PDB file of C-alpha atoms in Angstrom:
ATOM      1  CA  UNK A   1     161.161  -4.997  -2.352  1.00 45.00           C
ATOM      2  CA  UNK A   2     163.193  -7.447  -4.499  1.00 46.00           C
ATOM      3  CA  UNK A   3     166.521  -8.690  -3.343  1.00 51.00           C
ATOM      4  CA  UNK A   4     169.534  -7.384  -5.224  1.00 48.00           C
ATOM      5  CA  UNK A   5     170.232 -10.768  -6.707  1.00 52.00           C
ATOM      6  CA  UNK A   6     166.830 -11.058  -8.359  1.00 54.00           C
ATOM      7  CA  UNK A   7     167.082  -7.674  -9.832  1.00 50.00           C
ATOM      8  CA  UNK A   8     170.448  -8.451 -11.304  1.00 52.00           C
ATOM      9  CA  UNK A   9     169.143 -11.680 -12.679  1.00 52.00           C
ATOM     10  CA  UNK A  10     166.209  -9.895 -14.302  1.00 56.00           C
ATOM     11  CA  UNK A  11     168.595  -7.354 -15.880  1.00 51.00           C
ATOM     12  CA  UNK A  12     170.821 -10.189 -17.010  1.00 54.00           C
ATOM     13  CA  UNK A  13     168.033 -12.103 -18.532  1.00 55.00           C
ATOM     14  CA  UNK A  14     166.697  -8.907 -20.235  1.00 58.00           C
ATOM     15  CA  UNK A  15     170.235  -8.183 -21.546  1.00 67.00           C
ATOM     16  CA  UNK A  16     170.700 -11.737 -22.705  1.00 69.00           C
ATOM     17  CA  UNK A  17     167.341 -11.690 -24.459  1.00 75.00           C
ATOM     18  CA  UNK A  18     168.406  -8.453 -26.191  1.00 79.00           C
ATOM     19  CA  UNK A  19     171.763  -9.862 -27.083  1.00 82.00           C
ATOM     20  CA  UNK A  20     170.112 -12.953 -28.408  1.00 82.00           C
ATOM     21  CA  UNK A  21     167.743 -10.820 -30.651  1.00 84.00           C
ATOM     22  CA  UNK A  22     170.702  -8.733 -31.793  1.00 85.00           C
ATOM     23  CA  UNK A  23     172.804 -11.752 -32.553  1.00 84.00           C
ATOM     24  CA  UNK A  24     170.049 -13.298 -34.529  1.00 84.00           C
ATOM     25  CA  UNK A  25     169.441 -10.071 -36.479  1.00 85.00           C
ATOM     26  CA  UNK A  26     173.221  -9.918 -37.216  1.00 86.00           C
ATOM     27  CA  UNK A  27     173.088 -13.539 -38.413  1.00 85.00           C
ATOM     28  CA  UNK A  28     170.006 -12.878 -40.602  1.00 87.00           C
ATOM     29  CA  UNK A  29     171.740 -10.152 -42.692  1.00 86.00           C
ATOM     30  CA  UNK A  30     174.620 -12.338 -44.025  1.00 86.00           C
ATOM     31  CA  UNK A  31     172.290 -15.206 -44.627  1.00 86.00           C
ATOM     32  CA  UNK A  32     170.060 -13.022 -46.740  1.00 89.00           C
ATOM     33  CA  UNK A  33     173.135 -11.966 -48.748  1.00 91.00           C
ATOM     34  CA  UNK A  34     174.109 -15.533 -49.060  1.00 90.00           C
ATOM     35  CA  UNK A  35     170.715 -16.419 -50.409  1.00 90.00           C
ATOM     36  CA  UNK A  36     170.987 -13.567 -52.853  1.00 89.00           C
ATOM     37  CA  UNK A  37     174.373 -14.758 -54.071  1.00 89.00           C
ATOM     38  CA  UNK A  38     173.072 -18.310 -54.400  1.00 87.00           C
ATOM     39  CA  UNK A  39     170.142 -17.149 -56.547  1.00 88.00           C
ATOM     40  CA  UNK A  40     172.431 -15.059 -58.722  1.00 86.00           C
ATOM     41  CA  UNK A  41     174.873 -17.952 -59.002  1.00 86.00           C
ATOM     42  CA  UNK A  42     172.074 -20.228 -60.079  1.00 84.00           C
ATOM     43  CA  UNK A  43     170.799 -17.760 -62.743  1.00 82.00           C
ATOM     44  CA  UNK A  44     174.359 -17.363 -63.983  1.00 81.00           C
ATOM     45  CA  UNK A  45     175.060 -21.038 -64.177  1.00 80.00           C
ATOM     46  CA  UNK A  46     171.818 -21.803 -65.957  1.00 77.00           C
ATOM     47  CA  UNK A  47     173.028 -19.734 -68.843  1.00 74.00           C
ATOM     48  CA  UNK A  48     176.222 -21.770 -69.105  1.00 77.00           C
ATOM     49  CA  UNK A  49     174.378 -25.049 -68.651  1.00 78.00           C
ATOM     50  CA  UNK A  50     171.948 -24.154 -71.387  1.00 81.00           C
ATOM     51  CA  UNK A  51     174.803 -23.460 -73.823  1.00 82.00           C
ATOM     52  CA  UNK A  52     176.348 -26.837 -72.842  1.00 83.00           C
ATOM     53  CA  UNK A  53     173.025 -28.630 -73.388  1.00 84.00           C
ATOM     54  CA  UNK A  54     172.639 -26.902 -76.774  1.00 89.00           C
ATOM     55  CA  UNK A  55     176.012 -28.222 -77.723  1.00 89.00           C
ATOM     56  CA  UNK A  56     175.129 -31.768 -76.574  1.00 89.00           C
ATOM     57  CA  UNK A  57     171.823 -31.751 -78.397  1.00 92.00           C
ATOM     58  CA  UNK A  58     173.614 -30.516 -81.544  1.00 92.00           C
ATOM     59  CA  UNK A  59     176.047 -33.356 -81.233  1.00 92.00           C
ATOM     60  CA  UNK A  60     173.179 -35.805 -80.887  1.00 94.00           C
ATOM     61  CA  UNK A  61     171.510 -34.425 -83.917  1.00 95.00           C
ATOM     62  CA  UNK A  62     174.644 -34.995 -86.009  1.00 94.00           C
ATOM     63  CA  UNK A  63     174.881 -38.591 -84.691  1.00 94.00           C
ATOM     64  CA  UNK A  64     171.274 -39.162 -85.572  1.00 94.00           C
ATOM     65  CA  UNK A  65     171.859 -37.722 -88.989  1.00 94.00           C
ATOM     66  CA  UNK A  66     174.738 -40.099 -89.609  1.00 93.00           C
ATOM     67  CA  UNK A  67     172.568 -43.030 -88.407  1.00 95.00           C
ATOM     68  CA  UNK A  68     169.763 -41.962 -90.782  1.00 95.00           C
ATOM     69  CA  UNK A  69     172.244 -41.705 -93.719  1.00 95.00           C
ATOM     70  CA  UNK A  70     173.499 -45.225 -92.974  1.00 95.00           C
ATOM     71  CA  UNK A  71     170.009 -46.539 -92.707  1.00 95.00           C
ATOM     72  CA  UNK A  72     169.176 -45.102 -96.159  1.00 94.00           C
ATOM     73  CA  UNK A  73     172.211 -46.798 -97.624  1.00 93.00           C
ATOM     74  CA  UNK A  74     171.205 -50.118 -95.978  1.00 94.00           C
ATOM     75  CA  UNK A  75     167.645 -49.832 -97.443  1.00 93.00           C
ATOM     76  CA  UNK A  76     169.123 -49.115-100.874  1.00 92.00           C
ATOM     77  CA  UNK A  77     171.444 -51.996-100.778  1.00 91.00           C
ATOM     78  CA  UNK A  78     168.670 -54.222 -99.420  1.00 91.00           C
ATOM     79  CA  UNK A  79     166.578 -53.212-102.377  1.00 89.00           C
ATOM     80  CA  UNK A  80     169.384 -54.021-104.806  1.00 88.00           C
ATOM     81  CA  UNK A  81     169.978 -57.332-103.130  1.00 88.00           C
ATOM     82  CA  UNK A  82     166.299 -58.107-103.262  1.00 86.00           C
ATOM     83  CA  UNK A  83     166.055 -57.307-106.970  1.00 84.00           C
ATOM     84  CA  UNK A  84     169.196 -59.197-107.902  1.00 83.00           C
ATOM     85  CA  UNK A  85     168.102 -62.318-106.064  1.00 80.00           C
ATOM     86  CA  UNK A  86     164.735 -62.116-107.815  1.00 81.00           C
ATOM     87  CA  UNK A  87     166.397 -61.799-111.161  1.00 78.00           C
ATOM     88  CA  UNK A  88     168.749 -64.652-110.360  1.00 77.00           C
ATOM     89  CA  UNK A  89     165.951 -66.915-109.413  1.00 75.00           C
ATOM     90  CA  UNK A  90     164.061 -66.046-112.549  1.00 71.00           C
ATOM     91  CA  UNK A  91     167.112 -67.016-114.613  1.00 67.00           C
ATOM     92  CA  UNK A  92     167.106 -70.408-113.001  1.00 64.00           C
ATOM     93  CA  UNK A  93     163.594 -71.276-114.402  1.00 61.00           C
ATOM     94  CA  UNK A  94     163.579 -73.430-117.368  1.00 56.00           C
ATOM     95  CA  UNK A  95     162.403 -71.873-120.618  1.00 57.00           C
ATOM     96  CA  UNK A  96     161.560 -73.396-123.889  1.00 57.00           C
ATOM     97  CA  UNK A  97     164.966 -72.321-125.269  1.00 59.00           C
ATOM     98  CA  UNK A  98     167.150 -73.147-122.290  1.00 56.00           C
ATOM     99  CA  UNK A  99     168.215 -76.331-120.660  1.00 56.00           C
ATOM    100  CA  UNK A 100     165.417 -78.033-118.725  1.00 54.00           C
ATOM    101  CA  UNK A 101     167.903 -79.802-116.380  1.00 56.00           C
ATOM    102  CA  UNK A 102     167.913 -76.696-114.102  1.00 54.00           C
ATOM    103  CA  UNK A 103     164.348 -77.360-112.936  1.00 51.00           C
TER     104      UNK A 103
END
């Protein structure tokens, strides 16, 4: 026969084990709901972040287009400068009809 104290301790330990299990089960439910809300929040925010990224890439495309236009103008003016300097150097050569002192 067990003393009264040991029976009470066993019942207390059994009840504390049940209360621990019940407490953990009650804690798991809200955590699962929190996990679901986090997943939904993540899915909802990715739609907004994709729209933001599309706007940023569109801005970068316009900036790139302006750089390309400036580069085309620079190439055109470089070609004009190259041709004009070549023509100017050809004018400085002495010809039979021109002054030979330039050479």
